[in-house]
Coordinates of C-alpha atoms in Angstrom, one line a residue:
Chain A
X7 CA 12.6 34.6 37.5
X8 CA 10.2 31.6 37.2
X9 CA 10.0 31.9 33.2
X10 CA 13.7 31.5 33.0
X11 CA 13.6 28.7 35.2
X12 CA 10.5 27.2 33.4
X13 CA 12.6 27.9 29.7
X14 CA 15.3 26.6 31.3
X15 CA 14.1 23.1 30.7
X16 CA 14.0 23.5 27.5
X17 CA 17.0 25.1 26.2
X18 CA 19.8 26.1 28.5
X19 CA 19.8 30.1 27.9
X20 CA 22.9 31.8 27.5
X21 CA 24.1 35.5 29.4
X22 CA 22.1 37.0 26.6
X23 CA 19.1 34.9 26.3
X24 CA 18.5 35.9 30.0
X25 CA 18.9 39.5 29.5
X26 CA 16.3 39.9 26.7
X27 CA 14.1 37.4 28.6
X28 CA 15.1 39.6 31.8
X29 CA 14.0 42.8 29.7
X30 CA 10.8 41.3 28.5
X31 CA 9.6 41.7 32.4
X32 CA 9.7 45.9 32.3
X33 CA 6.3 47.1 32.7
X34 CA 5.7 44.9 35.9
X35 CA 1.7 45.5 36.9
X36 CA -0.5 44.0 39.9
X37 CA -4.0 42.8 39.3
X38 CA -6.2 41.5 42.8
X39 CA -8.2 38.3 42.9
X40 CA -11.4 38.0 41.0
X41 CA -11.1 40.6 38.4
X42 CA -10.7 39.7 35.0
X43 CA -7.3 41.3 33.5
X44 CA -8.2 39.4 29.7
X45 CA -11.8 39.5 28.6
X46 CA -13.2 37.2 26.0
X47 CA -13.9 39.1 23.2
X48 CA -11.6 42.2 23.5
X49 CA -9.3 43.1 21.2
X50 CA -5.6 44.6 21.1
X51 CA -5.2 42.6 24.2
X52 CA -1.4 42.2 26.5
X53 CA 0.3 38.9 26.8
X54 CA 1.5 38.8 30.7
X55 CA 3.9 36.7 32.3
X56 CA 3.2 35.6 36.2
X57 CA 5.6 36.4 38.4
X58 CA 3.4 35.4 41.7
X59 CA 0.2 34.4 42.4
X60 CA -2.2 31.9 40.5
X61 CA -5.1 32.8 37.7
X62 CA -7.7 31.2 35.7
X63 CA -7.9 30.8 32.0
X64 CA -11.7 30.5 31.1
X65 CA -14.4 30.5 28.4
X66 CA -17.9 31.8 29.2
X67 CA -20.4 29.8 27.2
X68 CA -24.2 31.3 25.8
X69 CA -25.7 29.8 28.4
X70 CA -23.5 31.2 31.3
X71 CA -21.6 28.3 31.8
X72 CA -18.3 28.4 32.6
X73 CA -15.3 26.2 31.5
X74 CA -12.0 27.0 32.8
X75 CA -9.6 25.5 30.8
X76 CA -6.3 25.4 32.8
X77 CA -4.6 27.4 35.7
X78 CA -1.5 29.4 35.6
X79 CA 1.0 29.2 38.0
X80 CA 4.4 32.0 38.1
X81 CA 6.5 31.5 35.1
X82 CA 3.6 31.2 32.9
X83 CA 2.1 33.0 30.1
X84 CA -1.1 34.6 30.7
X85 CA -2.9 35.3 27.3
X86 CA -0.1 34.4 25.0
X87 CA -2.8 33.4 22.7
X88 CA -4.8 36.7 22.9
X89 CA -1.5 38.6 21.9
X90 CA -0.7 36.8 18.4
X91 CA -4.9 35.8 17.5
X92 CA -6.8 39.6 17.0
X93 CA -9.4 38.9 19.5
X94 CA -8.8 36.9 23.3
X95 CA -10.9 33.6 22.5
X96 CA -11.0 33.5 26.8
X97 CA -10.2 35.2 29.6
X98 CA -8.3 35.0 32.3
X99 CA -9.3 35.9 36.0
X100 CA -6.5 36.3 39.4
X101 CA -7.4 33.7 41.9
X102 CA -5.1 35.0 44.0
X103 CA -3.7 38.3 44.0
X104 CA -0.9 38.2 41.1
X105 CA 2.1 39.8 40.2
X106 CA 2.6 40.1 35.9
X107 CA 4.7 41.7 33.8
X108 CA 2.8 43.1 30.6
X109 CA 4.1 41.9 27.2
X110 CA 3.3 43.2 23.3
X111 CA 3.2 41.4 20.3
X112 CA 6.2 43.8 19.3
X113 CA 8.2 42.7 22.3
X114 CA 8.1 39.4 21.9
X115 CA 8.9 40.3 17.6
X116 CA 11.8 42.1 19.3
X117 CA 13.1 39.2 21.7
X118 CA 12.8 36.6 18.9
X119 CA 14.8 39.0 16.7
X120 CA 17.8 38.9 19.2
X121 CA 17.7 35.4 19.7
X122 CA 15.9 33.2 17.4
X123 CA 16.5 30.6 20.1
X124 CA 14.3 32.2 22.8
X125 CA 11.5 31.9 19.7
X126 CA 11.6 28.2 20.2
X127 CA 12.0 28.2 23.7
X128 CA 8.4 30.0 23.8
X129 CA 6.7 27.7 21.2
X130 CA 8.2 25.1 23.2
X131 CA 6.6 26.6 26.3
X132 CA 3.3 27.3 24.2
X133 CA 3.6 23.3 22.9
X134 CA 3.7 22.5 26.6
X135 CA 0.3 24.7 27.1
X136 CA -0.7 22.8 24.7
X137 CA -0.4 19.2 25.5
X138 CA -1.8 20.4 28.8
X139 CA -5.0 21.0 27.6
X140 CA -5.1 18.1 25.2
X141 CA -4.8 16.1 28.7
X142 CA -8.1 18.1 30.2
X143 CA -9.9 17.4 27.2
X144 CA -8.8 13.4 27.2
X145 CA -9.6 13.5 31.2
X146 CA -13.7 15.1 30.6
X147 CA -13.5 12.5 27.5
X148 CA -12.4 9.4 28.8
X149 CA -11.5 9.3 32.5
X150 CA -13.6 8.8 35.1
X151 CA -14.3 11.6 37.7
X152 CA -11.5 10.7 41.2
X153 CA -9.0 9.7 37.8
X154 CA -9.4 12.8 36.7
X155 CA -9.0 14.7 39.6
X156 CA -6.0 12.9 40.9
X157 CA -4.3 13.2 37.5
X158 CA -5.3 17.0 37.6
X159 CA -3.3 17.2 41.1
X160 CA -0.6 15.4 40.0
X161 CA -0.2 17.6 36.8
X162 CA -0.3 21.0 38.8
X163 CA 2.3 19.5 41.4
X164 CA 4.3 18.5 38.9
X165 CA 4.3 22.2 37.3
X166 CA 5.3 23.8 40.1
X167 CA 7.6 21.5 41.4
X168 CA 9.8 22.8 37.8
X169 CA 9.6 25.8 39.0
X170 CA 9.9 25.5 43.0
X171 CA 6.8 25.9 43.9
X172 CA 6.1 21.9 45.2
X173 CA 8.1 19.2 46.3
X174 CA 7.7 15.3 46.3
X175 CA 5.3 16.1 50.2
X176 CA 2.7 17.8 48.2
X177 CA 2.1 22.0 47.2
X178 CA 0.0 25.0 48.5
X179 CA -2.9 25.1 46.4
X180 CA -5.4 28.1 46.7
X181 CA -8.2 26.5 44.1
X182 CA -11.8 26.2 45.9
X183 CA -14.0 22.9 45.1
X184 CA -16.0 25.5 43.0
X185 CA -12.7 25.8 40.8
X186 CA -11.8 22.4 40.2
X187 CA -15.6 21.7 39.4
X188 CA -15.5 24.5 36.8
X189 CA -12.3 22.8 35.4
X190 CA -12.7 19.0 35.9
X191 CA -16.9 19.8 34.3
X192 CA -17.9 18.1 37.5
X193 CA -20.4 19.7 39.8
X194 CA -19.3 21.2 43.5
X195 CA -20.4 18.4 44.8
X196 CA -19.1 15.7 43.0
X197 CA -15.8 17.2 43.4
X198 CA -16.0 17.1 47.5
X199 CA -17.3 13.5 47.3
X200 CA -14.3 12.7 45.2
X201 CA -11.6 14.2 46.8
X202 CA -13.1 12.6 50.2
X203 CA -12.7 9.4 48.1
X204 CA -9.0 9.8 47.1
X205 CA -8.5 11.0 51.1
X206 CA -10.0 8.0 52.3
X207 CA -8.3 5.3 49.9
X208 CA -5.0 6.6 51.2
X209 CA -3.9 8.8 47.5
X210 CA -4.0 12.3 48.6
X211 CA -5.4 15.2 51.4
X212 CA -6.4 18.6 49.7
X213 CA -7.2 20.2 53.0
X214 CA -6.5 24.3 54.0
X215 CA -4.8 25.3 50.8
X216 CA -2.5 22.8 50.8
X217 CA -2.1 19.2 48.8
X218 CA -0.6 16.5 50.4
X219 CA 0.8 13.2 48.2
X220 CA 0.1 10.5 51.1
X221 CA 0.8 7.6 49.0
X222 CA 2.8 9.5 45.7
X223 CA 3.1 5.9 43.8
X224 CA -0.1 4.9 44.0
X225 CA -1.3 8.0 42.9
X226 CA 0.3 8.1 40.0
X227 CA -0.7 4.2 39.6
X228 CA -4.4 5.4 40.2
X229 CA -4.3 8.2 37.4
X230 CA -2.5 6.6 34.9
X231 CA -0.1 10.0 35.0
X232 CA 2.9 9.9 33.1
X233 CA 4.3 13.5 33.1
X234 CA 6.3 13.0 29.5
X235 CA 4.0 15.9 27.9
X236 CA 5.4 18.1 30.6
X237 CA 8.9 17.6 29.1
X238 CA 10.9 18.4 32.1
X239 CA 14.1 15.8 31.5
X240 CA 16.4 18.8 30.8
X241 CA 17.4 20.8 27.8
X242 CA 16.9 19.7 24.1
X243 CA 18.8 23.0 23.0
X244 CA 22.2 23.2 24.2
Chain B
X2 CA 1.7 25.8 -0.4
X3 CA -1.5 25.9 1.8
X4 CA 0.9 26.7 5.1
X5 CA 2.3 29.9 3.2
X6 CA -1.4 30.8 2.2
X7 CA -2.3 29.9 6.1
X8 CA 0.3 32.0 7.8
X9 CA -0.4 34.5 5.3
X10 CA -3.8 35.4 7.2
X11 CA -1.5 36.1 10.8
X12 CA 1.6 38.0 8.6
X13 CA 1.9 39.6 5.3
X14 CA 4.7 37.3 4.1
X15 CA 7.7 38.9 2.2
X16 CA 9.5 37.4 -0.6
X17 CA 12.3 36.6 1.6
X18 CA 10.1 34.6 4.2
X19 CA 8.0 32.5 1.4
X20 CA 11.8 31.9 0.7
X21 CA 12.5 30.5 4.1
X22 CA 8.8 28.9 4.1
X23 CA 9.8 27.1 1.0
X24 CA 13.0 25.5 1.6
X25 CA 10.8 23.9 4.5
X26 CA 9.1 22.0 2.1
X27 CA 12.2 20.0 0.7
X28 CA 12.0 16.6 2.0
X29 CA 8.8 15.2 0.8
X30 CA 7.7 12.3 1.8
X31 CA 3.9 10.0 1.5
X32 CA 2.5 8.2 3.6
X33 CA -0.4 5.8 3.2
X34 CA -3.6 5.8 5.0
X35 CA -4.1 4.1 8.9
X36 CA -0.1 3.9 9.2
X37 CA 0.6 6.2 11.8
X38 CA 3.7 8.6 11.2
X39 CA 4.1 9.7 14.7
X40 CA 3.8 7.4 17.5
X41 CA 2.6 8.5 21.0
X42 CA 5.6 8.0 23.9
X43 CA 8.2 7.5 20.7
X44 CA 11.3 9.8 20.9
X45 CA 13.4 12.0 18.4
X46 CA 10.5 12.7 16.3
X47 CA 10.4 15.3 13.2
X48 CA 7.7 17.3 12.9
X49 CA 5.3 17.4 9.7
X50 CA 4.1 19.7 7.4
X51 CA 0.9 18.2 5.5
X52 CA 0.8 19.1 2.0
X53 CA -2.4 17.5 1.1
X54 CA -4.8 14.7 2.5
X55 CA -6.0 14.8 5.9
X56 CA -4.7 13.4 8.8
X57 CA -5.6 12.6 12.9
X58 CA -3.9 13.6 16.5
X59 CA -5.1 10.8 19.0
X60 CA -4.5 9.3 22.6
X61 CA -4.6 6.1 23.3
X62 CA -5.6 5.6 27.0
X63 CA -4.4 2.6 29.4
X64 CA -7.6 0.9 28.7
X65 CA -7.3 1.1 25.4
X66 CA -9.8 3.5 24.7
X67 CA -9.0 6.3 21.7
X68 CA -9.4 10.5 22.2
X69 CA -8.8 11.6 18.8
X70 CA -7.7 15.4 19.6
X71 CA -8.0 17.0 16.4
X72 CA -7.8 16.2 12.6
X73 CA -5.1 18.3 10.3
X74 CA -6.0 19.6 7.2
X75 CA -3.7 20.7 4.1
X76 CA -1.3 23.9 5.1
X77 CA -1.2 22.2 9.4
X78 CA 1.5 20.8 11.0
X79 CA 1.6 17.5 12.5
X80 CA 3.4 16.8 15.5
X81 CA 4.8 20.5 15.8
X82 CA 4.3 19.7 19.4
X83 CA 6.5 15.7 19.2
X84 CA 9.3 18.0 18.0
X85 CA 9.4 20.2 20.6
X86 CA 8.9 17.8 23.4
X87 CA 11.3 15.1 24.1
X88 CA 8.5 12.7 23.8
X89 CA 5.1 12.4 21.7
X90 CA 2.5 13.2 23.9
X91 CA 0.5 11.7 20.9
X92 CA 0.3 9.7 17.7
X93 CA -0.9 10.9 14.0
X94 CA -2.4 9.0 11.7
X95 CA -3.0 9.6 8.2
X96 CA -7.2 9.3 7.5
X97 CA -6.4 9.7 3.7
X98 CA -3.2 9.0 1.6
X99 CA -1.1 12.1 2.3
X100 CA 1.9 14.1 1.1
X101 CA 4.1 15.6 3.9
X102 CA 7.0 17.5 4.3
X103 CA 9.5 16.5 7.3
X104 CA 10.8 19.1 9.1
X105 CA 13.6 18.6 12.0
X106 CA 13.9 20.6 15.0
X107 CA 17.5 22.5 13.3
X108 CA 15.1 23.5 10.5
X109 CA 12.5 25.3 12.1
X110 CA 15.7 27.0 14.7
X111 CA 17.3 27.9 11.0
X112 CA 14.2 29.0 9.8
X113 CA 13.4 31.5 12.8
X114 CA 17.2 32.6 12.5
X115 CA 16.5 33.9 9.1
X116 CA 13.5 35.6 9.5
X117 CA 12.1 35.9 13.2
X118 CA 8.7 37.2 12.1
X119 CA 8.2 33.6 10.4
X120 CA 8.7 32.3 14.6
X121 CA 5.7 34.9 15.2
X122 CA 4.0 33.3 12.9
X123 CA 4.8 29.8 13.4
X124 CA 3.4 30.9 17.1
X125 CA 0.1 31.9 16.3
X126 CA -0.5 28.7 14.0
X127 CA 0.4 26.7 17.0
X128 CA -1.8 29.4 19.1
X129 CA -4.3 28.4 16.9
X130 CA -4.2 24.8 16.9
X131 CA -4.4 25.4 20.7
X132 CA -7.9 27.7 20.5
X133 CA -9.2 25.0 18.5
X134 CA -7.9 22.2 21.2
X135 CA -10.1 24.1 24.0
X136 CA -13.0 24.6 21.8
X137 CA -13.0 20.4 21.8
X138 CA -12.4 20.4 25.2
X139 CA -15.3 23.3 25.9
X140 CA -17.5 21.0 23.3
X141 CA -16.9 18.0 25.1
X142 CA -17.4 19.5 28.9
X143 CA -20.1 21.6 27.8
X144 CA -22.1 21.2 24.5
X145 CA -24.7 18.7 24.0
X146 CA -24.5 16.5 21.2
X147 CA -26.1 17.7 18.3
X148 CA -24.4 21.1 19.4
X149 CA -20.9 20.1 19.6
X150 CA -21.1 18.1 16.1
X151 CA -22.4 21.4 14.1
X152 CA -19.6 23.3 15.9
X153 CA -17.1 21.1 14.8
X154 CA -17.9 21.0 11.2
X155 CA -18.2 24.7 11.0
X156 CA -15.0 25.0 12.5
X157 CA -13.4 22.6 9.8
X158 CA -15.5 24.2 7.0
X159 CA -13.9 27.4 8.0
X160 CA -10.3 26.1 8.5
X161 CA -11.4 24.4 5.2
X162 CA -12.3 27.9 3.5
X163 CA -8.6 29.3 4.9
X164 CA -7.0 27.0 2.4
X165 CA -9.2 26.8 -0.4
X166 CA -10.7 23.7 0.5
X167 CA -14.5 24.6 1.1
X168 CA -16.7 27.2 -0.2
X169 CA -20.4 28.6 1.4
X170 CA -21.7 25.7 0.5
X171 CA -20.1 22.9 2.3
X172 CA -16.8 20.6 1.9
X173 CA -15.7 17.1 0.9
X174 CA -14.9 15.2 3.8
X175 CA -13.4 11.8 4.4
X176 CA -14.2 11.5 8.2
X177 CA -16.0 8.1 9.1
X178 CA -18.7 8.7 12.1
X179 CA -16.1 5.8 14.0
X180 CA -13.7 8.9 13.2
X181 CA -16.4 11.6 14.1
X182 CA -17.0 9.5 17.1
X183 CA -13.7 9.2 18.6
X184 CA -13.4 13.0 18.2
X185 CA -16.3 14.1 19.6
X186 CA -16.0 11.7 22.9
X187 CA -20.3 10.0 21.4
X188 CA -20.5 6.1 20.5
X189 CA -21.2 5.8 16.6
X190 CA -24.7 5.2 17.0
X191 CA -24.7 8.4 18.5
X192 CA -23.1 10.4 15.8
X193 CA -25.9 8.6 13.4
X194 CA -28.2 9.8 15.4
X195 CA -27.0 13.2 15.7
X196 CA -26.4 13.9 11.7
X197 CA -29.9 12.3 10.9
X198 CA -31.0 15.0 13.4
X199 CA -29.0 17.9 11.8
X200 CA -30.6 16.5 8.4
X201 CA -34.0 16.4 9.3
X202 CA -33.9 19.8 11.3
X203 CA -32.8 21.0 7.7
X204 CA -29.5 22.5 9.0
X205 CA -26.5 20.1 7.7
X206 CA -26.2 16.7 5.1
X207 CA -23.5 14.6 5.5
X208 CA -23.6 12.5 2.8
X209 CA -21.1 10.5 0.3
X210 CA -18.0 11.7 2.3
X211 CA -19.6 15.6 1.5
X212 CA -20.8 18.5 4.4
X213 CA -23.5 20.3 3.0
X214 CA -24.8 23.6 4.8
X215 CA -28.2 23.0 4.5
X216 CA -29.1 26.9 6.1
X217 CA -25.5 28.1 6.9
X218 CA -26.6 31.2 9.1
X219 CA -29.5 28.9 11.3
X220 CA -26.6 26.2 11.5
X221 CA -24.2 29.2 13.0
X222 CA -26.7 29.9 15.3
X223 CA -27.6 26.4 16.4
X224 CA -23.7 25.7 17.2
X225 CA -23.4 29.1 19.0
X226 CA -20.1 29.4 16.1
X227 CA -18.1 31.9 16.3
X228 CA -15.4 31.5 14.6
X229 CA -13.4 34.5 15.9
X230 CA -10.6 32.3 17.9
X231 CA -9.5 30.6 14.1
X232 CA -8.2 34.3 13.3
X233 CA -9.2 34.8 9.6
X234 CA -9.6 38.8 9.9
X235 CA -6.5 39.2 7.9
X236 CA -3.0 39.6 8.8
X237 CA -1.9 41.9 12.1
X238 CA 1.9 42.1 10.8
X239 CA 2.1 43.8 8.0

């Protein structure tokens, strides 16, 4: 269960911690790529948790313009914020086909209520979320565009290396240039030109779905990526 | 206590959780303006509640360069997130002379022990703090200037309003333009620029550390503000 193993590095979960995390994932549900399963807007909305598969959390401005604000990746929370606020301020699209497991406000009321410690567990993983996005909104503020990409690639490796998904080689990746444009606020374009760039000064290959670290330190060098935020050094909680 | 009247608009507290809420508040402490309380990459840090004054999340790049992430008013927490994590991801800085309540890790665990629907709640402030993080992010990647300043001071007018700190009319507000600068990802020649322009076009004033709507319903519609992700509707646990 990626969640547990996500949790996991923040407070090592006891026998029963597991079981009411294990009995939050009931009411599994599939959704296919490219339709929405939270709409901007909506109301009364689910919280899911990914089992499999990757999505897309995104805001729609007037204009039409689109700003996807992070990916998910199994063991996340899809909509967490669209449970506990009244209305989803975004919504959240399948880029590949995805495996969830629906979750009510009243579940999670109930899970807290066995153990208080599985409340901070998920504040911790919503802190994470967090800190996550305050690094997007530093990267379109102040790092130029192949930083910015390579510290992008660096974070999602890093995220799903916690929960098995990567290792130190690199990760299978199924976001389009068209994706990291709509994330990164760079154009299609720019993003190809960029990620040619970081191929051809020896950092990284994102090339048929799949990310390859060809020189890991001096990527991390390049970005300036220091993956502290993503608190994975092991359980505070013991 | 401005968090109990916050948290009030996400749960109707009962007299055992304003209880809980207010033995939170015991160690109070003050801290003076431009010394930061929480420093980015320090560990073992307690989290905040601020009592009154206002105060600033930032991130200091390698180059030295400043993203101020958001600024806390009266009834937020600061560094919620630095309690959580091992590490700050960030630094706070007090804008104004502030009063703040420290609150350890243990405490908030206790807290949640005693009354789980206070972790509920807890989680949809942080929720919150988190919509308001992507709206940033959104203005930056998205908004053009004069845009993404009107939507910001609505949204603090309204977070403001939550706590009994602005009316329909405007707000007092210490921010400098360097402040409003580093925010809002614009040199301070820009912001000038920008409020002259919200001035002139008879929409805002910012003027002797006061925001005055100017033509609160035009100004709404210039920003595109919709204020439905801060979640004022009214508590949805009763």
């Amino acid at each position: 269960m990626p969640l547990a193993r996500k949790l996991g590095a923040f407070v090592a979960l006891s026998a029963v911690e597991l079981a009411v995390l294990d009995a939050l994932h009931k009411r599994r549900r599939t959704f296919v790529a490219g339709r929405d399963l939270v709409h901007q807007g909506q109301s009364d909305q689910a919280a899911y948790i990914l089992a499999s598969g990757w999505a897309c959390s995104y805001k729609i401005l007037r204009d039409g313009e689109r700003q996807i604000v992070d990916f998910q990746i199994p063991g996340d929370f899809l909509g967490l914020r669209s449970v506990l606020l009244h209305t989803a301020d975004h919504s959240i699209e399948p880029i590949t086909d995805i495996e969830v497991c629906e979750v009510h406000a009243s579940d999670l009321l109930g899970a807290f209520t066995r153990t208080p410690r599985l409340a901070t567990a998920v504040l911790w993983a919503a802190s994470r979320d967090e800190a996550m996005v305050v690094e997007h909104l530093v990267g379109i503020g102040r790092r130029h565009a192949a930083e910015r990409m390579a510290h992008f690639l660096l974070e999602l490796g890093s995220r799903l290396s916690l929960v098995g998904l990567a290792t130190k080689a690199g990760y299978a990746c199924p976001l389009t240039q068209y994706l990291l444009a709509d994330a990164l606020g760079l154009s299609a374009v720019h993003v190809n030109r960029v990620l040619r760039q970081l191929r051809e000064t020896g950092l990284l290959t994102f090339r048929d779905g799949y990310v390859t670290y060809d020189d890991y330190d001096r990527l991390l060098d390049f970005a300036g990526f220091d993956p502290v935020y993503l608190d994975h050094t092991g359980p505070l909680l013991r």
